[in-house]
Amino acid sequence: EPARQNLTYDDRVQLFLASQAMAAAKNAIPRWRAGMVVTDMGDAEQVNSGARIEYTIDDTHYFRVVLEGVYLEQDDGAEIATLASVKAVGVETRFGAPYLGAGLGITGPYKYQGFVGTEFNNGFFAEVKYMNEDWAVADGNLFFAVGFLLRF
């Protein structure tokens, strides 16, 4: 108690503000998320899996950069498709948050993708992707993907 009596009003205000900042930092939503994705992407009739990393680029948590890599078992061999995308997330409801995004292929057969999906409250997601192996809009393919993301 004697140390507390020696604190000035300004010292107490500074301690209060510091404790508020520490509490806000502790309760902040992490910007990084990583997880696994399972999809029917590829030309073989099987399920392929991969990894996804997301980084939130704004304080509202509505815009994210997405990097994903999927191991594709193709009819003529295997390869890894990697894509970089930007994703916009809508307002969260009790069923989850809808989102849409678009991106470019880095490696693998796909030049670009567009996708829509839902992030469920428990970290799982489901989406539909439109992907194309050339720069044309027509003759693309629809694929489905599900997965989960962990915050860190």
PDB file of C-alpha atoms in Angstrom:
ATOM      1  CA  GLU A   1       0.000   0.000   0.000  1.00  0.00           C
ATOM      2  CA  PRO A   2       2.734   2.555   0.682  1.00  0.00           C
ATOM      3  CA  ALA A   3       3.861   2.410  -2.979  1.00  0.00           C
ATOM      4  CA  ARG A   4       0.317   3.075  -4.139  1.00  0.00           C
ATOM      5  CA  GLN A   5       0.046   6.180  -2.004  1.00  0.00           C
ATOM      6  CA  ASN A   6       3.120   7.646  -3.726  1.00  0.00           C
ATOM      7  CA  LEU A   7       1.536   7.508  -7.197  1.00  0.00           C
ATOM      8  CA  THR A   8       0.385  10.771  -8.670  1.00  0.00           C
ATOM      9  CA  TYR A   9      -2.800  11.170 -10.655  1.00  0.00           C
ATOM     10  CA  ASP A  10      -0.786  11.177 -13.912  1.00  0.00           C
ATOM     11  CA  ASP A  11       0.983   7.951 -12.869  1.00  0.00           C
ATOM     12  CA  ARG A  12      -2.362   6.270 -12.236  1.00  0.00           C
ATOM     13  CA  VAL A  13      -3.707   7.426 -15.600  1.00  0.00           C
ATOM     14  CA  GLN A  14      -0.596   6.077 -17.330  1.00  0.00           C
ATOM     15  CA  LEU A  15      -0.954   2.714 -15.555  1.00  0.00           C
ATOM     16  CA  PHE A  16      -4.621   2.545 -16.513  1.00  0.00           C
ATOM     17  CA  LEU A  17      -3.862   3.326 -20.177  1.00  0.00           C
ATOM     18  CA  ALA A  18      -1.036   0.762 -20.234  1.00  0.00           C
ATOM     19  CA  SER A  19      -3.324  -1.924 -18.790  1.00  0.00           C
ATOM     20  CA  GLN A  20      -5.984  -1.079 -21.405  1.00  0.00           C
ATOM     21  CA  ALA A  21      -3.394  -1.401 -24.195  1.00  0.00           C
ATOM     22  CA  MET A  22      -2.219  -4.767 -22.824  1.00  0.00           C
ATOM     23  CA  ALA A  23      -5.807  -6.044 -22.633  1.00  0.00           C
ATOM     24  CA  ALA A  24      -6.515  -4.900 -26.211  1.00  0.00           C
ATOM     25  CA  ALA A  25      -3.355  -6.627 -27.480  1.00  0.00           C
ATOM     26  CA  LYS A  26      -4.284  -9.828 -25.651  1.00  0.00           C
ATOM     27  CA  ASN A  27      -7.817  -9.840 -27.090  1.00  0.00           C
ATOM     28  CA  ALA A  28      -6.838  -8.826 -30.642  1.00  0.00           C
ATOM     29  CA  ILE A  29      -7.774 -11.199 -33.442  1.00  0.00           C
ATOM     30  CA  PRO A  30      -4.598 -12.690 -34.929  1.00  0.00           C
ATOM     31  CA  ARG A  31      -3.793 -11.581 -38.481  1.00  0.00           C
ATOM     32  CA  TRP A  32      -2.307 -14.939 -39.581  1.00  0.00           C
ATOM     33  CA  ARG A  33      -4.257 -18.110 -40.278  1.00  0.00           C
ATOM     34  CA  ALA A  34      -3.010 -21.391 -41.691  1.00  0.00           C
ATOM     35  CA  GLY A  35      -4.612 -24.705 -42.427  1.00  0.00           C
ATOM     36  CA  MET A  36      -5.447 -27.470 -44.839  1.00  0.00           C
ATOM     37  CA  VAL A  37      -7.625 -27.581 -47.941  1.00  0.00           C
ATOM     38  CA  VAL A  38      -9.172 -30.592 -49.696  1.00  0.00           C
ATOM     39  CA  THR A  39     -10.455 -30.116 -53.238  1.00  0.00           C
ATOM     40  CA  ASP A  40     -11.476 -31.864 -56.433  1.00  0.00           C
ATOM     41  CA  MET A  41      -9.161 -29.507 -58.373  1.00  0.00           C
ATOM     42  CA  GLY A  42      -7.209 -31.214 -61.135  1.00  0.00           C
ATOM     43  CA  ASP A  43      -8.063 -33.441 -64.053  1.00  0.00           C
ATOM     44  CA  ALA A  44      -7.912 -36.784 -62.254  1.00  0.00           C
ATOM     45  CA  GLU A  45     -11.061 -38.087 -60.663  1.00  0.00           C
ATOM     46  CA  GLN A  46      -9.825 -37.960 -57.088  1.00  0.00           C
ATOM     47  CA  VAL A  47      -9.545 -35.625 -54.147  1.00  0.00           C
ATOM     48  CA  ASN A  48      -6.371 -33.555 -53.790  1.00  0.00           C
ATOM     49  CA  SER A  49      -5.096 -31.819 -50.675  1.00  0.00           C
ATOM     50  CA  GLY A  50      -2.965 -28.825 -49.921  1.00  0.00           C
ATOM     51  CA  ALA A  51      -2.166 -25.999 -47.536  1.00  0.00           C
ATOM     52  CA  ARG A  52      -3.487 -22.453 -47.219  1.00  0.00           C
ATOM     53  CA  ILE A  53      -2.083 -19.398 -45.447  1.00  0.00           C
ATOM     54  CA  GLU A  54      -4.058 -16.188 -45.000  1.00  0.00           C
ATOM     55  CA  TYR A  55      -2.937 -12.781 -43.780  1.00  0.00           C
ATOM     56  CA  THR A  56      -5.399 -10.037 -42.816  1.00  0.00           C
ATOM     57  CA  ILE A  57      -4.284  -6.797 -44.452  1.00  0.00           C
ATOM     58  CA  ASP A  58      -6.650  -4.352 -42.703  1.00  0.00           C
ATOM     59  CA  ASP A  59      -7.815  -3.625 -39.166  1.00  0.00           C
ATOM     60  CA  THR A  60     -11.445  -4.452 -39.977  1.00  0.00           C
ATOM     61  CA  HIS A  61     -10.438  -8.042 -40.908  1.00  0.00           C
ATOM     62  CA  TYR A  62     -12.460  -7.859 -44.127  1.00  0.00           C
ATOM     63  CA  PHE A  63      -9.560  -8.114 -46.605  1.00  0.00           C
ATOM     64  CA  ARG A  64      -7.003 -10.917 -46.735  1.00  0.00           C
ATOM     65  CA  VAL A  65      -4.154 -12.142 -48.868  1.00  0.00           C
ATOM     66  CA  VAL A  66      -4.369 -15.893 -49.504  1.00  0.00           C
ATOM     67  CA  LEU A  67      -1.520 -18.202 -50.546  1.00  0.00           C
ATOM     68  CA  GLU A  68      -2.380 -21.803 -51.268  1.00  0.00           C
ATOM     69  CA  GLY A  69      -0.634 -24.810 -52.668  1.00  0.00           C
ATOM     70  CA  VAL A  70      -2.402 -27.987 -53.754  1.00  0.00           C
ATOM     71  CA  TYR A  71      -0.781 -31.270 -54.715  1.00  0.00           C
ATOM     72  CA  LEU A  72      -2.464 -32.321 -57.958  1.00  0.00           C
ATOM     73  CA  GLU A  73      -2.475 -35.926 -59.032  1.00  0.00           C
ATOM     74  CA  GLN A  74      -2.940 -35.419 -62.779  1.00  0.00           C
ATOM     75  CA  ASP A  75      -3.587 -37.991 -65.470  1.00  0.00           C
ATOM     76  CA  ASP A  76      -0.113 -37.297 -66.884  1.00  0.00           C
ATOM     77  CA  GLY A  77       1.749 -37.075 -63.566  1.00  0.00           C
ATOM     78  CA  ALA A  78       1.721 -35.009 -60.407  1.00  0.00           C
ATOM     79  CA  GLU A  79       2.422 -31.314 -59.839  1.00  0.00           C
ATOM     80  CA  ILE A  80       1.824 -28.599 -57.287  1.00  0.00           C
ATOM     81  CA  ALA A  81      -0.530 -25.731 -58.112  1.00  0.00           C
ATOM     82  CA  THR A  82       0.216 -22.580 -56.119  1.00  0.00           C
ATOM     83  CA  LEU A  83      -2.000 -19.520 -56.214  1.00  0.00           C
ATOM     84  CA  ALA A  84      -1.900 -16.026 -54.702  1.00  0.00           C
ATOM     85  CA  SER A  85      -5.264 -14.340 -54.157  1.00  0.00           C
ATOM     86  CA  VAL A  86      -7.054 -11.478 -52.476  1.00  0.00           C
ATOM     87  CA  LYS A  87     -10.196 -12.255 -50.509  1.00  0.00           C
ATOM     88  CA  ALA A  88     -12.982  -9.954 -49.255  1.00  0.00           C
ATOM     89  CA  VAL A  89     -14.992 -11.265 -46.306  1.00  0.00           C
ATOM     90  CA  GLY A  90     -18.550 -10.146 -45.628  1.00  0.00           C
ATOM     91  CA  VAL A  91     -20.290  -9.499 -42.349  1.00  0.00           C
ATOM     92  CA  GLU A  92     -20.353 -12.520 -40.076  1.00  0.00           C
ATOM     93  CA  THR A  93     -23.717 -14.111 -39.366  1.00  0.00           C
ATOM     94  CA  ARG A  94     -24.582 -16.943 -37.032  1.00  0.00           C
ATOM     95  CA  PHE A  95     -23.849 -19.343 -39.916  1.00  0.00           C
ATOM     96  CA  GLY A  96     -20.477 -17.829 -40.777  1.00  0.00           C
ATOM     97  CA  ALA A  97     -19.106 -15.143 -43.064  1.00  0.00           C
ATOM     98  CA  PRO A  98     -19.517 -15.215 -46.860  1.00  0.00           C
ATOM     99  CA  TYR A  99     -16.535 -14.218 -48.976  1.00  0.00           C
ATOM    100  CA  LEU A 100     -15.358 -13.808 -52.531  1.00  0.00           C
ATOM    101  CA  GLY A 101     -11.933 -13.509 -54.050  1.00  0.00           C
ATOM    102  CA  ALA A 102      -9.716 -13.713 -57.083  1.00  0.00           C
ATOM    103  CA  GLY A 103      -6.137 -14.663 -57.690  1.00  0.00           C
ATOM    104  CA  LEU A 104      -3.372 -15.637 -60.060  1.00  0.00           C
ATOM    105  CA  GLY A 105      -1.589 -18.923 -60.497  1.00  0.00           C
ATOM    106  CA  ILE A 106       2.105 -18.975 -59.572  1.00  0.00           C
ATOM    107  CA  THR A 107       2.926 -22.565 -60.511  1.00  0.00           C
ATOM    108  CA  GLY A 108       0.857 -25.383 -61.934  1.00  0.00           C
ATOM    109  CA  PRO A 109      -1.695 -25.491 -64.700  1.00  0.00           C
ATOM    110  CA  TYR A 110      -4.034 -22.667 -63.625  1.00  0.00           C
ATOM    111  CA  LYS A 111      -3.569 -19.043 -64.733  1.00  0.00           C
ATOM    112  CA  TYR A 112      -6.273 -17.529 -62.517  1.00  0.00           C
ATOM    113  CA  GLN A 113      -9.108 -18.302 -60.158  1.00  0.00           C
ATOM    114  CA  GLY A 114     -12.251 -16.688 -58.846  1.00  0.00           C
ATOM    115  CA  PHE A 115     -13.982 -18.081 -55.788  1.00  0.00           C
ATOM    116  CA  VAL A 116     -16.926 -17.652 -53.435  1.00  0.00           C
ATOM    117  CA  GLY A 117     -17.416 -19.387 -50.137  1.00  0.00           C
ATOM    118  CA  THR A 118     -18.336 -19.275 -46.484  1.00  0.00           C
ATOM    119  CA  GLU A 119     -16.148 -19.244 -43.399  1.00  0.00           C
ATOM    120  CA  PHE A 120     -17.928 -21.042 -40.615  1.00  0.00           C
ATOM    121  CA  ASN A 121     -17.530 -19.883 -37.023  1.00  0.00           C
ATOM    122  CA  ASN A 122     -15.419 -22.843 -35.999  1.00  0.00           C
ATOM    123  CA  GLY A 123     -12.582 -22.226 -38.504  1.00  0.00           C
ATOM    124  CA  PHE A 124     -13.907 -24.418 -41.309  1.00  0.00           C
ATOM    125  CA  PHE A 125     -14.633 -23.110 -44.790  1.00  0.00           C
ATOM    126  CA  ALA A 126     -16.317 -24.294 -47.979  1.00  0.00           C
ATOM    127  CA  GLU A 127     -15.944 -22.673 -51.378  1.00  0.00           C
ATOM    128  CA  VAL A 128     -16.560 -22.982 -55.088  1.00  0.00           C
ATOM    129  CA  LYS A 129     -13.695 -22.031 -57.436  1.00  0.00           C
ATOM    130  CA  TYR A 130     -13.757 -21.088 -61.091  1.00  0.00           C
ATOM    131  CA  MET A 131     -10.304 -21.769 -62.530  1.00  0.00           C
ATOM    132  CA  ASN A 132      -8.857 -21.644 -66.022  1.00  0.00           C
ATOM    133  CA  GLU A 133      -5.683 -22.996 -67.590  1.00  0.00           C
ATOM    134  CA  ASP A 134      -5.429 -20.092 -70.036  1.00  0.00           C
ATOM    135  CA  TRP A 135      -6.378 -16.400 -69.917  1.00  0.00           C
ATOM    136  CA  ALA A 136      -9.772 -16.885 -71.579  1.00  0.00           C
ATOM    137  CA  VAL A 137     -12.956 -16.406 -69.584  1.00  0.00           C
ATOM    138  CA  ALA A 138     -14.763 -19.333 -71.202  1.00  0.00           C
ATOM    139  CA  ASP A 139     -13.896 -23.004 -70.877  1.00  0.00           C
ATOM    140  CA  GLY A 140     -12.858 -22.818 -67.231  1.00  0.00           C
ATOM    141  CA  ASN A 141     -13.635 -25.431 -64.607  1.00  0.00           C
ATOM    142  CA  LEU A 142     -15.647 -25.366 -61.409  1.00  0.00           C
ATOM    143  CA  PHE A 143     -14.056 -26.998 -58.386  1.00  0.00           C
ATOM    144  CA  PHE A 144     -15.153 -27.415 -54.792  1.00  0.00           C
ATOM    145  CA  ALA A 145     -12.903 -26.988 -51.779  1.00  0.00           C
ATOM    146  CA  VAL A 146     -13.314 -27.450 -48.042  1.00  0.00           C
ATOM    147  CA  GLY A 147     -10.830 -27.019 -45.263  1.00  0.00           C
ATOM    148  CA  PHE A 148      -9.974 -25.475 -41.940  1.00  0.00           C
ATOM    149  CA  LEU A 149      -7.819 -22.591 -40.757  1.00  0.00           C
ATOM    150  CA  LEU A 150      -6.180 -22.071 -37.372  1.00  0.00           C
ATOM    151  CA  ARG A 151      -5.378 -18.594 -36.075  1.00  0.00           C
ATOM    152  CA  PHE A 152      -1.924 -17.729 -34.844  1.00  0.00           C
TER     153      PHE A 152
END
